[in-house]
mmCIF file of N, CA and C in Angstrom:
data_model
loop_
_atom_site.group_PDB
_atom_site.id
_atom_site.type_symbol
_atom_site.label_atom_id
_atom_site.label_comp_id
_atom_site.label_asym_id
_atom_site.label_seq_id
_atom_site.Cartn_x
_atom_site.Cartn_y
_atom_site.Cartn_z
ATOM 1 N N UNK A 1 7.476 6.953 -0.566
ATOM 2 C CA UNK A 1 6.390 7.682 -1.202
ATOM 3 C C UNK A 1 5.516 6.674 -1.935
ATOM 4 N N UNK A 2 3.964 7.018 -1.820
ATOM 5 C CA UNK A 2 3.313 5.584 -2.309
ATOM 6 C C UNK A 2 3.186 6.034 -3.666
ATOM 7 N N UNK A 3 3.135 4.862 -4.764
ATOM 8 C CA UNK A 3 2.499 5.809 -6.247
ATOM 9 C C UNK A 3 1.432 6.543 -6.067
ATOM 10 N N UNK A 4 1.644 7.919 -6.785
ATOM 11 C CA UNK A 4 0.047 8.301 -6.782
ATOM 12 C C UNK A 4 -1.179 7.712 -7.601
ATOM 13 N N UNK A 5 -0.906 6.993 -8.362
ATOM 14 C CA UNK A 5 -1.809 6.573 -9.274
ATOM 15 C C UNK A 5 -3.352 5.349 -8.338
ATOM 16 N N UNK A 6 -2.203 5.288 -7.243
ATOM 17 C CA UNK A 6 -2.692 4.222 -6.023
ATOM 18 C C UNK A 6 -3.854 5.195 -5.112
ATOM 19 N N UNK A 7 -3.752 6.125 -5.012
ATOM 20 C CA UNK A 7 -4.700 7.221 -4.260
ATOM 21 C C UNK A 7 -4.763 6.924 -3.041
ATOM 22 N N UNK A 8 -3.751 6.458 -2.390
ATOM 23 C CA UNK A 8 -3.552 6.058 -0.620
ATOM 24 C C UNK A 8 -2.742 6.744 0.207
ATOM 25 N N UNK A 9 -2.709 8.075 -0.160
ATOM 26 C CA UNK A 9 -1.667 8.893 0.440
ATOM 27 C C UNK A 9 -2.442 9.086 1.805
ATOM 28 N N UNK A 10 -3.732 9.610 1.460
ATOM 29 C CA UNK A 10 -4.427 10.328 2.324
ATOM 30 C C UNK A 10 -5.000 9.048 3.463
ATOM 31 N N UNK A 11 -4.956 8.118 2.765
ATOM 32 C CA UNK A 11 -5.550 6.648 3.849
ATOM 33 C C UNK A 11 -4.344 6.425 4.687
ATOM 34 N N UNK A 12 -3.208 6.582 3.888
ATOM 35 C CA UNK A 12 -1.856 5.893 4.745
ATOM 36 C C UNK A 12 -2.036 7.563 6.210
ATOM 37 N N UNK A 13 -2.244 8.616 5.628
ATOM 38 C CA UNK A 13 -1.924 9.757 6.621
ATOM 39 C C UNK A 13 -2.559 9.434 7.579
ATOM 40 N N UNK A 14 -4.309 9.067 7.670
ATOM 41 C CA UNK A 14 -5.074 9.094 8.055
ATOM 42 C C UNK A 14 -4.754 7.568 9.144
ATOM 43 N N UNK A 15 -4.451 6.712 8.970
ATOM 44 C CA UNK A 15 -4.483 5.634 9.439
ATOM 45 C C UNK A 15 -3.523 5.792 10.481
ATOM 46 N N UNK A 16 -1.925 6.291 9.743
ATOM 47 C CA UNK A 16 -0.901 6.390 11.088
ATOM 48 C C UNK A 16 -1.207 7.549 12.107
ATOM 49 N N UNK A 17 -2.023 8.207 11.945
ATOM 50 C CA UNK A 17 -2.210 8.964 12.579
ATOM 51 C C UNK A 17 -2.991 8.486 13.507
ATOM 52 N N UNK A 18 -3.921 7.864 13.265
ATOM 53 C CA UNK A 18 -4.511 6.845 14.223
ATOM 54 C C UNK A 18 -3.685 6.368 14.989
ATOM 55 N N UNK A 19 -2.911 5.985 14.687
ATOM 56 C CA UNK A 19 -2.290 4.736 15.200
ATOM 57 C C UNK A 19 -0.946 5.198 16.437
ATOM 58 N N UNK A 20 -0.813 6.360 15.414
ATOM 59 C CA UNK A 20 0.367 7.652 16.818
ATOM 60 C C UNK A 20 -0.457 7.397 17.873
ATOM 61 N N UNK A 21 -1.390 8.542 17.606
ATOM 62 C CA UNK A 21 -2.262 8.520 18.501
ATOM 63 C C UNK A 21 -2.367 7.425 19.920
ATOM 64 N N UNK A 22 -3.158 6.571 19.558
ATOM 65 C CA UNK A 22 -3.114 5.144 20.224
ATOM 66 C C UNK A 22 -1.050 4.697 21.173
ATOM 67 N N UNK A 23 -0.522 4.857 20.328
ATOM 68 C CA UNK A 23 0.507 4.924 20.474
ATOM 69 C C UNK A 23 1.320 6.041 21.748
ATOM 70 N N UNK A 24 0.919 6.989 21.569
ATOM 71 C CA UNK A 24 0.956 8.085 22.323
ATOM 72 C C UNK A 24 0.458 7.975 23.358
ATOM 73 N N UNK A 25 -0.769 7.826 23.791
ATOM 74 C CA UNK A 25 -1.756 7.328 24.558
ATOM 75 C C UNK A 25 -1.157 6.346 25.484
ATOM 76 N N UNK A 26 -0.379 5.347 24.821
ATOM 77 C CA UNK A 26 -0.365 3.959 25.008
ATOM 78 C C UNK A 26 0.888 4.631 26.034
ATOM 79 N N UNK A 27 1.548 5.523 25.651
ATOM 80 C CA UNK A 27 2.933 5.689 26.264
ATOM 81 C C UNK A 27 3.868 5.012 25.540
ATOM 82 N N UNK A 28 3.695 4.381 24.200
ATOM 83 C CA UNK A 28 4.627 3.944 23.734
ATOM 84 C C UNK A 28 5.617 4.557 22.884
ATOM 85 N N UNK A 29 6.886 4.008 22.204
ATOM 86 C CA UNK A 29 8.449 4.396 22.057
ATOM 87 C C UNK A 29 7.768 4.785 20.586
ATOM 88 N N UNK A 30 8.151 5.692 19.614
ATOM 89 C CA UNK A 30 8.262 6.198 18.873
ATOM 90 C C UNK A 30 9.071 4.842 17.404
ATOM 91 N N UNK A 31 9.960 4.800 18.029
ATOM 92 C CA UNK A 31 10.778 3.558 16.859
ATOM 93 C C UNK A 31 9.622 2.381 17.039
ATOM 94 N N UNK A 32 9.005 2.337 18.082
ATOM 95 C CA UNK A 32 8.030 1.242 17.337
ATOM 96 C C UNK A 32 6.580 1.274 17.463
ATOM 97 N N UNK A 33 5.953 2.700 17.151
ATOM 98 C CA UNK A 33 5.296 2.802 15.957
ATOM 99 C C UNK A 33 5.495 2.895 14.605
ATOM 100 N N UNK A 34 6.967 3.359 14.089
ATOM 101 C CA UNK A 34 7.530 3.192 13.066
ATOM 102 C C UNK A 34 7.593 2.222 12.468
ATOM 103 N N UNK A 35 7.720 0.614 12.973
ATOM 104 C CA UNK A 35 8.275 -0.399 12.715
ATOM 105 C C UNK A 35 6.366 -1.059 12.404
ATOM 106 N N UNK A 36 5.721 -0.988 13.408
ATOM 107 C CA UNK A 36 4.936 -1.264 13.545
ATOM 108 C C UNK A 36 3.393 -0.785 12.176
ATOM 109 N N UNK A 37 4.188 0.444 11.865
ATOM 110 C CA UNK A 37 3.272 1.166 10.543
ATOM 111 C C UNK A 37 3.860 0.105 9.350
ATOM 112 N N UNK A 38 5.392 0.293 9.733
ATOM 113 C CA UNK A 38 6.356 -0.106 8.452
ATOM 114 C C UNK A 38 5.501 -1.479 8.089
ATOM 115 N N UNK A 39 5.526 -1.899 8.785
ATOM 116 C CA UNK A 39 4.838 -3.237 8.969
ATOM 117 C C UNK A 39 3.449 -3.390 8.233
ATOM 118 N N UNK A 40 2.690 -2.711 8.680
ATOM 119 C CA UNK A 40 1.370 -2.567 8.248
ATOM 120 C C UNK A 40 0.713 -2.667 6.979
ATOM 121 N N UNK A 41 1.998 -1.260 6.406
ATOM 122 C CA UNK A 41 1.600 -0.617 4.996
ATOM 123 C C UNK A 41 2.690 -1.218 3.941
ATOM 124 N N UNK A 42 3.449 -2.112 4.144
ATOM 125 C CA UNK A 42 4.978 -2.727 3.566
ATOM 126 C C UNK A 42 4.403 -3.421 1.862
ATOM 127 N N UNK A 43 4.120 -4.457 2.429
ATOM 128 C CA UNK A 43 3.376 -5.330 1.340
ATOM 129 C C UNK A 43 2.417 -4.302 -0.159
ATOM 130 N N UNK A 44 1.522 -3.319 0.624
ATOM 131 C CA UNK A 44 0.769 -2.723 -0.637
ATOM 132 C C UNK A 44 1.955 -1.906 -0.823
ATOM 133 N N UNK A 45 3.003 -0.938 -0.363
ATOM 134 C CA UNK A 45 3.188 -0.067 -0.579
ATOM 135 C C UNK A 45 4.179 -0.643 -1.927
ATOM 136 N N UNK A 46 4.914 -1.571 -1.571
ATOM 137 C CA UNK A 46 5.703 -2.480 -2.132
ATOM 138 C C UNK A 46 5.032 -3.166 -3.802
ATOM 139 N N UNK A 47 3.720 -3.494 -3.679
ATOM 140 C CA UNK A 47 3.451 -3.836 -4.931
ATOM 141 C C UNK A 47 2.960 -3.028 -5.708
ATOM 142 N N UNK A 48 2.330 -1.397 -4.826
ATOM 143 C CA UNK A 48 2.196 -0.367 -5.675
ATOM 144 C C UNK A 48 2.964 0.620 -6.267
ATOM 145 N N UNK A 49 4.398 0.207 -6.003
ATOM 146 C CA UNK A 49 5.837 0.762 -6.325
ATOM 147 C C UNK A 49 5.955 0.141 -7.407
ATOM 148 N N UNK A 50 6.241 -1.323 -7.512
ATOM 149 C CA UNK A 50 6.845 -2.201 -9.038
ATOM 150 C C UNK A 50 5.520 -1.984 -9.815
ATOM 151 N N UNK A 51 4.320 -1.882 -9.893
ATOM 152 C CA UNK A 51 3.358 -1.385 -10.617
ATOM 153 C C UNK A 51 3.175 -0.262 -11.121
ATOM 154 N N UNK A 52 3.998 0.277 -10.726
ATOM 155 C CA UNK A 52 3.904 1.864 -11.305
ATOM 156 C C UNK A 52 5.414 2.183 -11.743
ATOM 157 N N UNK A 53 6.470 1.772 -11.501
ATOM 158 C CA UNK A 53 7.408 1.281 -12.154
ATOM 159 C C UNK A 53 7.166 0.698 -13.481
ATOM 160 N N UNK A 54 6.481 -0.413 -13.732
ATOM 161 C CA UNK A 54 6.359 -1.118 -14.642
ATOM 162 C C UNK A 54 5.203 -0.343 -15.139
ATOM 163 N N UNK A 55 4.789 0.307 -15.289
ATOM 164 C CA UNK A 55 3.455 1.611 -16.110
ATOM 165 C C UNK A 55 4.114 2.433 -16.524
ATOM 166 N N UNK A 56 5.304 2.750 -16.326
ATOM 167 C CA UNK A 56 6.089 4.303 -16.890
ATOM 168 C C UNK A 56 6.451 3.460 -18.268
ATOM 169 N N UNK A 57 6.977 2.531 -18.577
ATOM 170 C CA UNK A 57 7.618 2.088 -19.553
ATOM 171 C C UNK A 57 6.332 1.707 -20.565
ATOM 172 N N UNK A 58 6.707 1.955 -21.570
ATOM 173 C CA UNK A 58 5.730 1.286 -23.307
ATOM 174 C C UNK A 58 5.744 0.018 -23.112
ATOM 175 N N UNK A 59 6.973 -0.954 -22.611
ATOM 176 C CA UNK A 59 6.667 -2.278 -22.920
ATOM 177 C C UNK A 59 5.476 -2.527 -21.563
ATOM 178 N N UNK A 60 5.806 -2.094 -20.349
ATOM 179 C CA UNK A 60 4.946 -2.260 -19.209
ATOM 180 C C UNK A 60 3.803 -2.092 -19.642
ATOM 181 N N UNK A 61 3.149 -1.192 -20.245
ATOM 182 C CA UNK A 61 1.688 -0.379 -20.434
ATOM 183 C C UNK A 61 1.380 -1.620 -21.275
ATOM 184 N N UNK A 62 2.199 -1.771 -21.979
ATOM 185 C CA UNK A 62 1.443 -2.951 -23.603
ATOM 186 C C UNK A 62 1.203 -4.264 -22.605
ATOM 187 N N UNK A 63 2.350 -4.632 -21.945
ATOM 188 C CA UNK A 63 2.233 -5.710 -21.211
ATOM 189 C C UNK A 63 1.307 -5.974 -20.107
ATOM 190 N N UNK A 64 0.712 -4.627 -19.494
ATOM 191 C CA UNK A 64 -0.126 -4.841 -18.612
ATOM 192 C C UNK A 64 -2.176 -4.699 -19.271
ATOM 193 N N UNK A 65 -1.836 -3.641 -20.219
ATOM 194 C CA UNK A 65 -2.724 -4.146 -21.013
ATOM 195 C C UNK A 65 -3.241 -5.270 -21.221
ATOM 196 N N UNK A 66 -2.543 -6.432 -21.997
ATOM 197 C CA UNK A 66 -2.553 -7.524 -22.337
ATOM 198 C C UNK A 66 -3.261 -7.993 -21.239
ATOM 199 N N UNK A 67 -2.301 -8.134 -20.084
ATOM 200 C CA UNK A 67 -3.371 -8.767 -18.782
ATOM 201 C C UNK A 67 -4.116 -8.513 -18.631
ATOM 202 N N UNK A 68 -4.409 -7.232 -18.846
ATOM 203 C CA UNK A 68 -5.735 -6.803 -18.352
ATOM 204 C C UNK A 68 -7.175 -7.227 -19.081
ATOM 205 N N UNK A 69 -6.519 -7.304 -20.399
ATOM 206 C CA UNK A 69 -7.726 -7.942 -21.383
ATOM 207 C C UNK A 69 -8.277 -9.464 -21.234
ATOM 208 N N UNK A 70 -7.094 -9.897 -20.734
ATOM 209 C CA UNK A 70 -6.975 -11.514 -21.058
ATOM 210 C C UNK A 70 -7.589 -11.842 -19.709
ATOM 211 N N UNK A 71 -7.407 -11.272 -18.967
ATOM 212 C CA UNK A 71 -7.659 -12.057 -17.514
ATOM 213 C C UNK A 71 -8.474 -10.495 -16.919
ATOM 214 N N UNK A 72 -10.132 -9.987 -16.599
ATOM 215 C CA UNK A 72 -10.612 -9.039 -16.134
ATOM 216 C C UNK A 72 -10.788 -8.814 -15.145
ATOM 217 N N UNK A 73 -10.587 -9.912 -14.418
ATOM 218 C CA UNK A 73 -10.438 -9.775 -12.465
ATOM 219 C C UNK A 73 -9.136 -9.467 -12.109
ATOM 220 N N UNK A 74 -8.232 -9.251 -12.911
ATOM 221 C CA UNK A 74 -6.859 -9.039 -12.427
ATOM 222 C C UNK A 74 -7.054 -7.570 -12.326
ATOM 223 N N UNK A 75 -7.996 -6.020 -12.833
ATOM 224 C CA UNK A 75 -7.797 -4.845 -11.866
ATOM 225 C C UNK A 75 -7.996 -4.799 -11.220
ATOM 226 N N UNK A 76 -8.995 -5.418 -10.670
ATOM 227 C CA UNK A 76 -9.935 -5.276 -9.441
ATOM 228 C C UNK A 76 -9.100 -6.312 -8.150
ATOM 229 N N UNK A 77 -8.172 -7.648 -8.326
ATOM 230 C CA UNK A 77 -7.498 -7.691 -8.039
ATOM 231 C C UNK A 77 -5.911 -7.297 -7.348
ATOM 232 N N UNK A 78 -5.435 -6.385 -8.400
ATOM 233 C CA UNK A 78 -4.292 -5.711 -8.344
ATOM 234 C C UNK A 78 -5.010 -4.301 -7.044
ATOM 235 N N UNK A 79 -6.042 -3.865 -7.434
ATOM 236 C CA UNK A 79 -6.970 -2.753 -6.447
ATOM 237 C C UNK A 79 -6.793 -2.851 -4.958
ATOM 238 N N UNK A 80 -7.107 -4.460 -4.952
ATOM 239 C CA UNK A 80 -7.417 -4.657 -3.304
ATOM 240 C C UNK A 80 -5.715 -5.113 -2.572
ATOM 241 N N UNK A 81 -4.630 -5.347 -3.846
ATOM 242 C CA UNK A 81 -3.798 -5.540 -3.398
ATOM 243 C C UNK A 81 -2.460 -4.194 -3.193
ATOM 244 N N UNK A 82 -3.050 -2.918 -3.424
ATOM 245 C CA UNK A 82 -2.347 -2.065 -3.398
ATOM 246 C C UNK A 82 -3.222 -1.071 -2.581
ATOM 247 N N UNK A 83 -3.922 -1.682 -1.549
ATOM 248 C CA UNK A 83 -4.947 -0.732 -0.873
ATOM 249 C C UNK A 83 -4.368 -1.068 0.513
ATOM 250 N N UNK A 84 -4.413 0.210 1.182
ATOM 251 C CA UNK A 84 -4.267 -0.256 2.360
ATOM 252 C C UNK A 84 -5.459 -0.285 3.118
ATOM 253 N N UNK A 85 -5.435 -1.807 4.067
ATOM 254 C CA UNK A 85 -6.904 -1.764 4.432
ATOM 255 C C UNK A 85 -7.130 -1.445 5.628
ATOM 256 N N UNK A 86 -8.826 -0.903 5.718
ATOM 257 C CA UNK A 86 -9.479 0.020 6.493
ATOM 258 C C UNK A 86 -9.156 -0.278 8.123
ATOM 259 N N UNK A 87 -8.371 -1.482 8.300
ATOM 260 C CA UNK A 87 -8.326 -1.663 9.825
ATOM 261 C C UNK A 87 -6.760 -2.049 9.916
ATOM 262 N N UNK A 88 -6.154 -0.909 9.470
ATOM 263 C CA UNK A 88 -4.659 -1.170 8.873
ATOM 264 C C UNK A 88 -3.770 -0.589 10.932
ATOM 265 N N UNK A 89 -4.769 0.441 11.324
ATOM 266 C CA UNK A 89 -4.816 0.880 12.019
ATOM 267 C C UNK A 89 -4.827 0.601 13.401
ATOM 268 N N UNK A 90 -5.666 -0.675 13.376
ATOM 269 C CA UNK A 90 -5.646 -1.348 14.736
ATOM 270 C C UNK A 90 -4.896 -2.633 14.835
ATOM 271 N N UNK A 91 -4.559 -3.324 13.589
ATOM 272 C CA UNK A 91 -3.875 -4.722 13.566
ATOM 273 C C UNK A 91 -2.462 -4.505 14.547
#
């Protein structure tokens, strides 16, 4: 399940579905479009998990705060690294 705070539920739906699709089409095996999504979406889904992990807690929030003040390219950063991107679909 991705965090919701990440708002990529509907991109991740939207994308594998694409990608069935194509898949389907293709005549290909089911276990590897699985592997092949797993693949895809692993990395953001993965850093938008310990990020939102680490947001439930007071020390997390204070601590990410902090970064956030100190260093201002780090949201917009953390953004593009918990996004899944727009051609997630065809890679």
């Amino acid at each position: 399940v991705f965090p919701s705070f990440a708002g990529e539920g509907m991109a991740i739906a939207l994308q594998s579905g694409v990608l069935a699709a194509r898949f389907i089409a293709a005549g290909r095996e089911p276990d590897v479009f699985q592997s092949v999504l797993a693949r895809r979406v692993r990395d953001q889904i993965r850093g938008a998990t310990l990020l939102s992990q680490m947001l439930v807690t007071p020390a997390g929030q204070r601590t990410a705060m902090g970064f956030a003040r100190a260093t201002p390219g780090l949201i917009g950063w953390i953004a593009s690294r918990t996004r899944v991107h727009a051609d997630a679909a065809t890679r």
